[in-house]
PDB file of C-alpha atoms in Angstrom:
ATOM      1  CA  MET A   1      -0.040   0.015   0.026  1.00 59.00           C
ATOM      2  CA  ILE A   2       1.283   3.473  -0.935  1.00 73.00           C
ATOM      3  CA  ILE A   3       0.670   6.206   1.635  1.00 74.00           C
ATOM      4  CA  THR A   4       0.146   9.728   0.350  1.00 80.00           C
ATOM      5  CA  THR A   5       1.057  12.363   2.889  1.00 86.00           C
ATOM      6  CA  ASP A   6      -0.512  15.871   3.138  1.00 89.00           C
ATOM      7  CA  ASN A   7       2.287  17.534   1.466  1.00 88.00           C
ATOM      8  CA  GLN A   8       2.319  15.039  -1.422  1.00 90.00           C
ATOM      9  CA  GLN A   9      -1.458  15.797  -1.837  1.00 90.00           C
ATOM     10  CA  ARG A  10      -0.773  19.584  -1.925  1.00 92.00           C
ATOM     11  CA  VAL A  11       1.829  18.968  -4.633  1.00 93.00           C
ATOM     12  CA  ILE A  12      -0.622  16.773  -6.632  1.00 92.00           C
ATOM     13  CA  ASP A  13      -3.314  19.522  -6.274  1.00 91.00           C
ATOM     14  CA  ALA A  14      -0.897  22.262  -7.240  1.00 93.00           C
ATOM     15  CA  PHE A  15       0.130  20.214 -10.313  1.00 93.00           C
ATOM     16  CA  PHE A  16      -3.438  19.959 -11.575  1.00 89.00           C
ATOM     17  CA  LEU A  17      -4.163  23.506 -10.851  1.00 91.00           C
ATOM     18  CA  ILE A  18      -1.260  24.465 -13.063  1.00 93.00           C
ATOM     19  CA  ALA A  19      -2.201  21.880 -15.682  1.00 90.00           C
ATOM     20  CA  LYS A  20      -5.632  23.572 -15.936  1.00 89.00           C
ATOM     21  CA  GLU A  21      -3.781  26.813 -16.915  1.00 91.00           C
ATOM     22  CA  THR A  22      -0.985  25.227 -19.027  1.00 87.00           C
ATOM     23  CA  PRO A  23      -1.787  23.782 -22.406  1.00 82.00           C
ATOM     24  CA  ASP A  24       1.175  21.413 -22.486  1.00 87.00           C
ATOM     25  CA  ILE A  25       1.554  19.490 -19.252  1.00 85.00           C
ATOM     26  CA  LYS A  26       4.968  18.446 -20.300  1.00 88.00           C
ATOM     27  CA  LYS A  27       6.191  22.046 -19.640  1.00 92.00           C
ATOM     28  CA  ILE A  28       5.055  21.793 -15.909  1.00 93.00           C
ATOM     29  CA  SER A  29       8.159  21.764 -13.758  1.00 94.00           C
ATOM     30  CA  LEU A  30       8.773  21.235 -10.071  1.00 95.00           C
ATOM     31  CA  GLN A  31       9.846  24.803  -9.758  1.00 96.00           C
ATOM     32  CA  MET A  32       6.316  25.891 -11.147  1.00 95.00           C
ATOM     33  CA  ILE A  33       4.566  23.728  -8.531  1.00 95.00           C
ATOM     34  CA  ALA A  34       6.888  24.865  -5.729  1.00 95.00           C
ATOM     35  CA  SER A  35       6.163  28.324  -6.547  1.00 96.00           C
ATOM     36  CA  ARG A  36       2.521  27.793  -6.525  1.00 95.00           C
ATOM     37  CA  ILE A  37       2.476  26.319  -3.025  1.00 94.00           C
ATOM     38  CA  GLY A  38       5.287  28.427  -1.516  1.00 94.00           C
ATOM     39  CA  ILE A  39       7.965  26.005  -0.973  1.00 93.00           C
ATOM     40  CA  ARG A  40      11.349  25.319  -2.491  1.00 93.00           C
ATOM     41  CA  ARG A  41      11.745  23.041  -5.528  1.00 94.00           C
ATOM     42  CA  GLU A  42      14.415  20.969  -3.563  1.00 93.00           C
ATOM     43  CA  SER A  43      11.747  20.169  -0.902  1.00 92.00           C
ATOM     44  CA  ILE A  44       9.507  18.648  -3.351  1.00 92.00           C
ATOM     45  CA  HIS A  45      12.312  16.671  -4.955  1.00 89.00           C
ATOM     46  CA  LYS A  46      13.575  15.469  -1.563  1.00 87.00           C
ATOM     47  CA  TYR A  47      10.456  14.740   0.388  1.00 83.00           C
ATOM     48  CA  CYS A  48       7.687  14.091  -2.212  1.00 87.00           C
ATOM     49  CA  PHE A  49       8.366  13.571  -5.950  1.00 94.00           C
ATOM     50  CA  ARG A  50      11.479  13.612  -8.057  1.00 94.00           C
ATOM     51  CA  THR A  51       9.667  14.496 -11.320  1.00 94.00           C
ATOM     52  CA  PRO A  52       6.355  15.678 -12.580  1.00 93.00           C
ATOM     53  CA  ASP A  53       5.818  12.191 -14.062  1.00 92.00           C
ATOM     54  CA  GLU A  54       5.908  10.739 -10.565  1.00 93.00           C
ATOM     55  CA  ILE A  55       3.199  13.127  -9.635  1.00 93.00           C
ATOM     56  CA  LEU A  56       0.993  11.721 -12.420  1.00 90.00           C
ATOM     57  CA  GLU A  57       1.804   8.265 -11.480  1.00 90.00           C
ATOM     58  CA  ARG A  58       0.718   8.923  -7.761  1.00 90.00           C
ATOM     59  CA  ALA A  59      -2.507  10.547  -9.031  1.00 87.00           C
ATOM     60  CA  HIS A  60      -3.330   7.512 -11.189  1.00 84.00           C
ATOM     61  CA  TYR A  61      -2.746   5.237  -8.260  1.00 87.00           C
ATOM     62  CA  LEU A  62      -5.051   7.286  -6.120  1.00 84.00           C
ATOM     63  CA  ILE A  63      -7.740   7.361  -8.677  1.00 80.00           C
ATOM     64  CA  ASP A  64      -7.437   3.724  -9.682  1.00 84.00           C
ATOM     65  CA  LYS A  65      -7.311   2.548  -5.966  1.00 86.00           C
ATOM     66  CA  LYS A  66     -10.884   4.081  -5.124  1.00 85.00           C
ATOM     67  CA  ILE A  67     -12.418   2.758  -8.238  1.00 88.00           C
ATOM     68  CA  GLU A  68     -10.961  -0.748  -7.575  1.00 88.00           C
ATOM     69  CA  GLU A  69     -12.383  -0.723  -3.995  1.00 88.00           C
ATOM     70  CA  SER A  70     -15.662   0.232  -5.216  1.00 89.00           C
ATOM     71  CA  PHE A  71     -15.744  -2.600  -7.873  1.00 89.00           C
ATOM     72  CA  ASN A  72     -14.724  -5.034  -5.187  1.00 90.00           C
ATOM     73  CA  ARG A  73     -17.550  -3.967  -3.032  1.00 87.00           C
ATOM     74  CA  PHE A  74     -19.861  -4.310  -5.971  1.00 89.00           C
ATOM     75  CA  ILE A  75     -18.551  -7.879  -6.687  1.00 88.00           C
ATOM     76  CA  ASP A  76     -19.091  -8.817  -3.050  1.00 86.00           C
ATOM     77  CA  LYS A  77     -22.782  -7.639  -3.106  1.00 81.00           C
ATOM     78  CA  HIS A  78     -23.807  -9.454  -6.368  1.00 71.00           C
ATOM     79  CA  HIS A  79     -27.514  -8.130  -6.059  1.00 71.00           C
ATOM     80  CA  GLN A  80     -26.932  -4.521  -6.935  1.00 75.00           C
ATOM     81  CA  ASP A  81     -27.904  -3.289 -10.353  1.00 86.00           C
ATOM     82  CA  PHE A  82     -24.814  -2.447 -12.486  1.00 87.00           C
ATOM     83  CA  ALA A  83     -26.098   0.796 -14.013  1.00 87.00           C
ATOM     84  CA  LEU A  84     -27.189   1.955 -10.507  1.00 88.00           C
ATOM     85  CA  PHE A  85     -23.693   1.079  -9.322  1.00 88.00           C
ATOM     86  CA  LEU A  86     -22.040   3.012 -12.028  1.00 87.00           C
ATOM     87  CA  SER A  87     -24.178   6.170 -11.493  1.00 88.00           C
ATOM     88  CA  GLN A  88     -23.918   6.093  -7.651  1.00 88.00           C
ATOM     89  CA  GLU A  89     -20.446   4.972  -7.087  1.00 86.00           C
ATOM     90  CA  ILE A  90     -18.134   5.236 -10.071  1.00 86.00           C
ATOM     91  CA  LEU A  91     -19.384   8.537 -11.741  1.00 85.00           C
ATOM     92  CA  PRO A  92     -19.035  10.392  -8.385  1.00 86.00           C
ATOM     93  CA  LEU A  93     -15.493   9.044  -8.080  1.00 81.00           C
ATOM     94  CA  LEU A  94     -14.483  10.126 -11.639  1.00 79.00           C
ATOM     95  CA  TYR A  95     -15.887  13.696 -11.009  1.00 78.00           C
ATOM     96  CA  GLU A  96     -14.565  13.983  -7.603  1.00 72.00           C
ATOM     97  CA  LYS A  97     -11.400  15.691  -8.763  1.00 59.00           C
ATOM     98  CA  LYS A  98     -12.443  16.612 -12.328  1.00 58.00           C
ATOM     99  CA  ILE A  99      -9.590  19.159 -12.682  1.00 44.00           C
ATOM    100  CA  GLY A 100      -7.120  16.320 -12.719  1.00 47.00           C
ATOM    101  CA  TYR A 101      -9.194  13.898 -14.769  1.00 45.00           C
ATOM    102  CA  LYS A 102      -8.820  15.947 -17.852  1.00 48.00           C
ATOM    103  CA  PHE A 103      -5.154  15.078 -17.772  1.00 45.00           C
ATOM    104  CA  CYS A 104      -5.218  11.402 -16.497  1.00 47.00           C
ATOM    105  CA  THR A 105      -6.195   8.734 -18.786  1.00 37.00           C
ATOM    106  CA  ILE A 106      -8.570   6.276 -17.127  1.00 33.00           C
ATOM    107  CA  GLN A 107      -9.342   3.184 -19.049  1.00 32.00           C
ATOM    108  CA  VAL A 108     -12.557   1.267 -17.918  1.00 32.00           C
ATOM    109  CA  SER A 109     -12.806  -1.316 -20.741  1.00 34.00           C
ATOM    110  CA  ILE A 110     -15.834  -3.014 -19.287  1.00 35.00           C
ATOM    111  CA  LEU A 111     -17.849   0.042 -20.393  1.00 37.00           C
ATOM    112  CA  ASP A 112     -16.887  -0.235 -24.040  1.00 38.00           C
ATOM    113  CA  GLY A 113     -20.041  -1.045 -26.043  1.00 42.00           C
ATOM    114  CA  MET A 114     -22.472  -0.921 -23.188  1.00 41.00           C
ATOM    115  CA  ASN A 115     -25.764   0.857 -23.744  1.00 41.00           C
ATOM    116  CA  PHE A 116     -27.521   2.538 -20.929  1.00 34.00           C
TER     117      PHE A 116
END
């Protein structure tokens, strides 16, 4: 299990706020993130993430973890309607941090081809 500290979450949130303003996320640097939250770049590098790509990896992990936990609960219940499950549990998770989801690729292949 990967634990995300409050400082790491602040860095992730700052990354996505900057990403919302920056057309090319490849141009986002640790310095830009550090300036946004008022700390030194070296602090991010030493205590949180070494690169912006590591920030994205952690964001993917956090997103995927919540979705996986929800699907596991759904599988255990067996009796819940799948469309209801998607609308009440999965969609809220996807929109919870909608700023970041614009830049994260989430693949839910089981939804391909389904009509609701």
